[in-house]
Short mmCIF file of C-alpha atoms in Angstrom, two decimals:
data_model
loop_
_atom_site.label_atom_id
_atom_site.label_comp_id
_atom_site.label_asym_id
_atom_site.label_seq_id
_atom_site.Cartn_x
_atom_site.Cartn_y
_atom_site.Cartn_z
CA MET A 1 0.00 0.00 0.00
CA LYS A 2 3.08 2.24 -0.03
CA ILE A 3 2.65 5.30 -2.23
CA LYS A 4 5.41 5.97 -4.76
CA LYS A 5 6.33 9.37 -6.16
CA SER A 6 5.05 8.34 -9.60
CA GLN A 7 1.60 7.68 -8.09
CA VAL A 8 1.04 11.03 -6.35
CA GLN A 9 -0.26 12.91 -9.39
CA GLY A 10 -2.89 10.29 -10.21
CA ILE A 11 -3.99 9.92 -6.57
CA ILE A 12 -4.49 13.68 -6.24
CA LEU A 13 -6.57 13.68 -9.43
CA VAL A 14 -8.81 10.91 -8.09
CA LEU A 15 -9.26 12.61 -4.70
CA ILE A 16 -10.19 15.93 -6.31
CA LEU A 17 -12.66 14.21 -8.63
CA SER A 18 -14.15 12.32 -5.66
CA ALA A 19 -14.58 15.50 -3.62
CA ILE A 20 -16.22 17.28 -6.57
CA SER A 21 -18.57 14.32 -7.05
CA GLN A 22 -19.64 14.44 -3.41
CA GLY A 23 -20.32 18.14 -3.76
CA LEU A 24 -22.37 17.67 -6.93
CA ALA A 25 -24.33 14.84 -5.30
CA LYS A 26 -26.00 17.41 -3.02
CA PHE A 27 -27.64 18.86 -6.13
CA LEU A 28 -28.13 15.51 -7.88
CA PRO A 29 -29.12 13.09 -5.09
CA GLN A 30 -30.93 10.84 -7.56
CA VAL A 31 -27.60 10.03 -9.23
CA GLY A 32 -25.43 9.96 -6.10
CA ALA A 33 -21.74 10.67 -5.58
CA GLU A 34 -20.70 7.19 -6.77
CA GLY A 35 -22.60 7.48 -10.04
CA ILE A 36 -21.34 11.02 -10.67
CA ALA A 37 -17.75 9.97 -9.94
CA MET A 38 -17.91 7.09 -12.39
CA ILE A 39 -19.52 9.13 -15.18
CA LEU A 40 -17.12 12.06 -14.75
CA GLY A 41 -14.21 9.64 -14.53
CA ILE A 42 -15.11 7.98 -17.83
CA LEU A 43 -15.50 11.34 -19.58
CA LEU A 44 -12.38 12.97 -18.15
CA GLY A 45 -10.25 9.84 -18.46
CA ASN A 46 -11.00 9.53 -22.15
CA LEU A 47 -11.08 13.19 -23.13
CA ILE A 48 -8.68 15.15 -20.90
CA PHE A 49 -6.54 13.12 -18.49
CA THR A 50 -5.16 10.67 -21.03
CA ASN A 51 -1.50 11.20 -20.11
CA ASP A 52 0.29 8.09 -18.82
CA SER A 53 1.65 10.11 -15.90
CA TYR A 54 -1.72 9.67 -14.12
CA ALA A 55 -1.99 5.91 -14.72
CA ALA A 56 0.01 4.59 -11.75
CA GLY A 57 -1.79 6.75 -9.17
CA VAL A 58 -5.23 6.09 -10.62
CA LYS A 59 -4.57 2.34 -10.55
CA TRP A 60 -3.44 2.60 -6.90
CA SER A 61 -6.61 4.53 -6.04
CA GLU A 62 -8.71 1.85 -7.69
CA LYS A 63 -7.30 -0.91 -5.51
CA TYR A 64 -6.34 0.11 -1.98
CA PRO A 65 -8.92 2.64 -0.67
CA ILE A 66 -11.85 0.31 -1.38
CA GLU A 67 -10.10 -2.46 0.56
CA ILE A 68 -9.99 -0.18 3.60
CA GLY A 69 -13.66 0.68 3.00
CA ILE A 70 -14.63 -3.00 2.93
CA ALA A 71 -12.79 -3.60 6.21
CA LEU A 72 -14.45 -0.61 7.89
CA LEU A 73 -17.93 -1.87 6.97
CA GLY A 74 -17.42 -4.58 9.59
CA SER A 75 -17.34 -2.01 12.37
CA THR A 76 -20.79 -0.74 11.37
CA LEU A 77 -22.48 -4.15 11.72
CA THR A 78 -23.47 -6.44 14.59
CA PHE A 79 -25.10 -9.83 14.82
CA LYS A 80 -28.07 -8.05 16.41
CA THR A 81 -28.92 -6.85 12.90
CA ILE A 82 -30.23 -10.33 12.18
CA GLY A 83 -32.57 -10.17 15.17
CA GLN A 84 -34.04 -6.87 14.04
CA LEU A 85 -35.06 -8.33 10.69
CA GLY A 86 -36.57 -11.48 12.15
CA PHE A 87 -36.65 -14.95 10.65
CA GLN A 88 -38.71 -13.87 7.64
CA GLY A 89 -36.33 -11.04 6.78
CA VAL A 90 -33.24 -13.20 7.06
CA PHE A 91 -34.73 -16.01 5.01
CA PHE A 92 -35.90 -13.49 2.39
CA ILE A 93 -32.36 -12.15 1.96
CA LEU A 94 -30.74 -15.61 1.88
CA VAL A 95 -33.14 -17.00 -0.73
CA ASN A 96 -33.11 -13.78 -2.74
CA MET A 97 -29.30 -13.67 -2.91
CA ALA A 98 -29.11 -17.33 -3.93
CA LEU A 99 -31.70 -16.84 -6.68
CA VAL A 100 -30.03 -13.65 -7.96
CA ILE A 101 -26.64 -15.35 -8.19
CA GLY A 102 -28.21 -18.37 -9.89
CA THR A 103 -30.03 -16.10 -12.35
CA VAL A 104 -26.81 -14.24 -13.16
CA PHE A 105 -25.00 -17.51 -13.83
CA LEU A 106 -27.79 -18.79 -16.10
CA LEU A 107 -28.12 -15.53 -18.03
CA GLY A 108 -24.34 -15.23 -18.32
CA ARG A 109 -23.88 -18.72 -19.67
CA TYR A 110 -26.91 -19.28 -21.89
CA VAL A 111 -28.03 -15.80 -22.97
CA PHE A 112 -25.09 -13.38 -22.94
CA HIS A 113 -22.31 -15.97 -23.23
CA VAL A 114 -19.86 -14.36 -20.81
CA SER A 115 -17.14 -16.19 -18.90
CA LEU A 116 -17.67 -17.81 -15.51
CA LYS A 117 -15.47 -15.17 -13.84
CA GLU A 118 -17.44 -12.34 -15.44
CA SER A 119 -20.66 -13.94 -14.18
CA MET A 120 -19.21 -14.22 -10.68
CA LEU A 121 -18.27 -10.53 -10.68
CA MET A 122 -21.77 -9.58 -11.81
CA GLY A 123 -23.32 -11.98 -9.30
CA ALA A 124 -21.32 -10.54 -6.40
CA GLY A 125 -21.97 -6.95 -7.39
CA ASN A 126 -25.72 -7.40 -7.76
CA ALA A 127 -26.34 -9.85 -4.93
CA VAL A 128 -24.14 -8.26 -2.26
CA CYS A 129 -22.96 -4.65 -2.36
CA GLY A 130 -21.95 -3.32 -5.76
CA SER A 131 -18.37 -2.24 -6.39
CA SER A 132 -17.21 -3.25 -2.90
CA ALA A 133 -18.24 -6.86 -3.49
CA ILE A 134 -16.68 -6.90 -6.95
CA ALA A 135 -13.45 -5.51 -5.51
CA ALA A 136 -13.48 -8.27 -2.87
CA VAL A 137 -14.24 -11.10 -5.31
CA ALA A 138 -11.95 -10.07 -8.19
CA PRO A 139 -8.57 -11.00 -6.65
CA SER A 140 -9.95 -14.21 -5.17
CA ILE A 141 -10.98 -15.51 -8.61
CA LYS A 142 -8.05 -13.85 -10.44
CA ALA A 143 -10.33 -11.76 -12.64
CA LYS A 144 -8.90 -9.48 -15.32
CA ASP A 145 -8.79 -5.75 -14.57
CA ASP A 146 -10.89 -4.87 -17.63
CA ASP A 147 -13.54 -7.43 -16.65
CA ARG A 148 -13.64 -6.00 -13.13
CA ARG A 149 -13.99 -2.42 -14.37
CA THR A 150 -16.71 -3.32 -16.84
CA ALA A 151 -18.63 -5.23 -14.14
CA VAL A 152 -18.38 -2.31 -11.71
CA ALA A 153 -19.57 0.17 -14.34
CA THR A 154 -22.48 -2.08 -15.33
CA VAL A 155 -23.59 -2.81 -11.76
CA SER A 156 -23.32 0.87 -10.81
CA LEU A 157 -25.42 1.97 -13.78
CA THR A 158 -28.01 -0.70 -12.97
CA GLY A 159 -28.12 0.61 -9.40
CA MET A 160 -28.70 4.14 -10.69
CA LEU A 161 -31.61 2.90 -12.82
CA LEU A 162 -33.16 1.18 -9.78
CA LEU A 163 -32.63 4.32 -7.72
CA LEU A 164 -34.74 6.28 -10.18
CA THR A 165 -37.54 3.72 -10.53
CA LEU A 166 -37.98 1.87 -7.21
CA PRO A 167 -39.46 4.74 -5.15
CA ALA A 168 -42.53 4.95 -7.41
CA LEU A 169 -42.70 1.17 -7.92
CA SER A 170 -42.53 0.39 -4.19
CA GLN A 171 -45.31 2.88 -3.48
CA ALA A 172 -47.49 1.34 -6.17
CA LEU A 173 -46.91 -2.21 -4.93
CA PHE A 174 -46.83 -1.83 -1.14
CA GLY A 175 -48.58 1.48 -0.39
CA GLY A 176 -47.84 2.62 3.17
CA ASN A 177 -46.05 -0.54 4.34
CA ASN A 178 -42.56 0.78 5.08
CA LEU A 179 -41.16 -2.64 6.01
CA LEU A 180 -42.03 -4.13 2.61
CA LYS A 181 -40.77 -1.08 0.75
CA GLY A 182 -37.55 -1.33 2.75
CA ALA A 183 -37.27 -5.02 1.85
CA LEU A 184 -37.62 -4.23 -1.85
CA VAL A 185 -35.03 -1.46 -1.81
CA GLY A 186 -32.62 -3.12 0.61
CA GLY A 187 -32.92 -6.47 -1.13
CA THR A 188 -32.25 -5.27 -4.67
CA VAL A 189 -30.28 -2.02 -4.97
CA GLN A 190 -26.55 -2.59 -5.44
CA SER A 191 -24.34 -0.31 -3.33
CA VAL A 192 -24.94 0.79 0.26
CA GLY A 193 -24.95 4.43 -0.82
CA GLN A 194 -27.51 3.78 -3.55
CA VAL A 195 -29.74 1.91 -1.08
CA VAL A 196 -29.78 4.86 1.30
CA GLY A 197 -30.29 7.28 -1.58
CA THR A 198 -33.20 5.28 -3.01
CA ALA A 199 -34.90 4.84 0.37
CA ALA A 200 -34.42 8.52 1.20
CA LEU A 201 -36.58 9.39 -1.81
CA ILE A 202 -39.43 7.48 -0.12
CA ASN A 203 -39.30 8.36 3.61
CA PRO A 204 -36.98 8.10 6.67
CA ASN A 205 -38.64 4.93 8.00
CA VAL A 206 -37.92 3.12 4.74
CA VAL A 207 -34.28 4.22 5.05
CA THR A 208 -34.04 2.36 8.38
CA PHE A 209 -35.58 -0.87 7.11
CA ALA A 210 -33.77 -0.78 3.76
CA THR A 211 -30.43 -0.26 5.49
CA LEU A 212 -31.00 -3.26 7.76
CA PHE A 213 -31.84 -5.52 4.82
CA LYS A 214 -28.82 -4.21 2.92
CA LEU A 215 -26.43 -4.70 5.83
CA LEU A 216 -27.45 -8.33 6.07
CA ARG A 217 -26.41 -8.73 2.43
CA VAL A 218 -23.09 -7.06 3.29
CA MET A 219 -22.58 -9.46 6.20
CA LEU A 220 -22.70 -12.35 3.72
CA LEU A 221 -19.87 -10.89 1.63
CA VAL A 222 -17.27 -13.24 3.07
CA VAL A 223 -19.43 -16.28 2.29
CA VAL A 224 -19.84 -15.17 -1.33
CA VAL A 225 -16.13 -14.42 -1.76
CA LEU A 226 -15.03 -17.79 -0.40
CA SER A 227 -17.70 -19.65 -2.38
CA PHE A 228 -16.74 -17.98 -5.66
CA ALA A 229 -13.03 -18.51 -4.98
CA THR A 230 -13.69 -22.23 -4.52
CA ILE A 231 -15.75 -22.40 -7.73
CA ALA A 232 -13.04 -20.54 -9.67
CA LYS A 233 -10.33 -22.84 -8.35
CA LYS A 234 -12.26 -26.00 -9.26
CA SER A 235 -13.02 -24.58 -12.70
CA ALA A 236 -9.34 -23.84 -13.27
CA GLU A 237 -8.33 -27.34 -12.16
CA LYS A 238 -10.96 -28.87 -14.45
CA ALA A 239 -9.58 -26.86 -17.36
CA GLY A 240 -6.11 -28.21 -16.62
CA GLU A 241 -4.68 -24.99 -15.25
CA LYS A 242 -2.04 -25.35 -12.56
CA SER A 243 -2.92 -24.14 -9.08
CA ASP A 244 -0.38 -22.26 -7.03
CA GLU A 245 0.14 -21.26 -3.43
CA LYS A 246 -0.96 -17.69 -4.08
CA THR A 247 -4.54 -18.86 -4.48
CA LYS A 248 -4.63 -19.96 -0.84
CA ILE A 249 -3.52 -16.52 0.27
CA ILE A 250 -5.98 -14.67 -1.97
CA LEU A 251 -8.88 -16.65 -0.50
CA LEU A 252 -8.59 -14.63 2.73
CA PRO A 253 -7.25 -11.15 1.92
CA TRP A 254 -6.51 -8.87 4.86
CA TYR A 255 -9.58 -6.69 4.42
CA LEU A 256 -12.00 -9.62 4.66
CA ILE A 257 -10.29 -10.83 7.81
CA ALA A 258 -10.50 -7.29 9.22
CA PHE A 259 -14.17 -7.11 8.17
CA VAL A 260 -15.03 -10.25 10.18
CA LEU A 261 -12.94 -9.25 13.20
CA LEU A 262 -14.51 -5.78 13.38
CA LEU A 263 -18.00 -7.28 13.00
CA VAL A 264 -17.35 -9.69 15.90
CA LEU A 265 -15.79 -6.92 18.02
CA ASN A 266 -18.72 -4.58 17.42
CA SER A 267 -21.12 -7.41 18.29
CA LEU A 268 -19.39 -8.21 21.58
CA VAL A 269 -18.53 -4.67 22.66
CA THR A 270 -20.61 -2.02 20.92
CA LEU A 271 -18.28 0.61 19.54
CA PRO A 272 -19.03 4.32 20.13
CA ASN A 273 -21.37 6.06 17.70
CA ALA A 274 -18.55 8.40 16.70
CA ILE A 275 -16.58 5.41 15.40
CA HIS A 276 -19.65 4.07 13.57
CA GLU A 277 -20.22 7.44 11.92
CA LEU A 278 -16.57 7.84 10.95
CA ALA A 279 -16.49 4.31 9.52
CA HIS A 280 -19.65 5.00 7.50
CA GLN A 281 -18.25 8.24 6.10
CA LEU A 282 -14.84 6.81 5.24
CA SER A 283 -16.33 3.68 3.68
CA SER A 284 -18.70 5.79 1.62
CA PHE A 285 -15.93 8.15 0.48
CA PHE A 286 -13.62 5.29 -0.44
CA GLY A 287 -16.46 3.85 -2.52
CA VAL A 288 -16.62 7.15 -4.41
CA VAL A 289 -12.82 7.10 -4.82
CA ASN A 290 -13.03 3.57 -6.21
CA LEU A 291 -15.61 4.51 -8.83
CA ALA A 292 -13.78 7.71 -9.78
CA ALA A 293 -10.61 5.70 -10.39
CA ILE A 294 -12.48 2.99 -12.27
CA GLY A 295 -14.06 5.64 -14.49
CA LEU A 296 -10.68 7.21 -15.22
CA ASN A 297 -9.27 3.77 -16.08
CA LEU A 298 -12.23 2.61 -18.18
CA LYS A 299 -11.37 3.43 -21.79
CA TRP A 300 -13.68 3.72 -24.78
CA SER A 301 -12.10 0.63 -26.34
CA VAL A 302 -13.14 -1.50 -23.38
CA ILE A 303 -16.64 -0.01 -23.39
CA ARG A 304 -17.02 -0.63 -27.12
CA LYS A 305 -15.75 -4.19 -26.78
CA SER A 306 -18.19 -5.36 -24.12
CA GLY A 307 -20.28 -2.35 -23.10
CA VAL A 308 -23.47 -3.09 -25.03
CA LYS A 309 -23.45 -6.75 -24.04
CA PHE A 310 -22.78 -6.01 -20.38
CA LEU A 311 -25.26 -3.16 -20.19
CA SER A 312 -27.91 -5.51 -21.57
CA PHE A 313 -26.73 -8.15 -19.10
CA GLY A 314 -26.98 -5.66 -16.25
CA PHE A 315 -30.46 -4.51 -17.32
CA PHE A 316 -31.89 -8.02 -17.39
CA VAL A 317 -30.20 -8.93 -14.09
CA GLY A 318 -31.64 -5.79 -12.47
CA LEU A 319 -35.10 -6.61 -13.82
CA ALA A 320 -34.80 -10.17 -12.54
CA GLN A 321 -33.73 -8.88 -9.10
CA VAL A 322 -36.83 -6.73 -8.77
CA VAL A 323 -39.19 -9.48 -9.97
CA LEU A 324 -37.64 -12.06 -7.63
CA ALA A 325 -37.71 -9.66 -4.67
CA VAL A 326 -41.39 -8.79 -5.21
CA LEU A 327 -42.35 -12.47 -5.49
CA LEU A 328 -40.40 -13.41 -2.36
CA ILE A 329 -41.85 -10.50 -0.39
CA LYS A 330 -45.33 -11.73 -1.33
CA ILE A 331 -44.38 -15.23 -0.15
CA PHE A 332 -42.50 -14.45 3.08
CA PHE A 333 -44.39 -11.42 4.33
#
């Protein structure tokens, strides 16, 4: 994580872009800081900041801050979260996540014909917590950087589409039932920031319920990462690829270990609210930094190569998420 002199210029660029995005988000809450950062990053990275002198710092910003953000999420969660949702809420999230991942795999293989690793990135991003989940899964399955960036861009854009449509849809389907509206938002929208943003467009009570449902998805991040890493390893062995010792290390990167330890610590000894608030703010900001860097690194050539296919993939996955969530809410609640 050491910063080299050659990386300073790119890191400063990403931080400035992230700060600007957070400022603009106050005027464009429907899009959110993460969405603004990614869009501005793509535009600026392809039109203005094309010099190679920024590359090293932008790449550093894309990798390390989000790892810290993932770790800090653990300090915002406790096992009591499960109790607040009740058996129905927990079972809803577990079944919904399993069905979403299964749907992504089926669509990826039989409809859009993407690789297993690309499907796993999309599955993690949609089922768990957007770019944070993709960042956690990517090294564990040895995904290519371009595949990771494309998945993050697609999942983020899908989340923005849900942010704009779910408030009206939830009202039409569930009327004044804030718990059910929270289940729909918290069970489908991709990133934590987008969940809060979507729910805030409905009412404060929905924000509370949606956040609880979303945090349960986040708590299952480690399970998804380890499961996908195992699938990727078996797939590689079946294809005749040699396994190495590095795979064993990648299965449990430091930030996932820190995530679990902080979650357990916060469950046993509740940390002060000031720490919770700081962790939330830093995790959120690092998510914006991640998307700003991804946008700056995502070139038109990559978008042209797989953009249309992945955007279509993302659209159908997002549609499937909403349909599955509505059906399960009708069943469990």
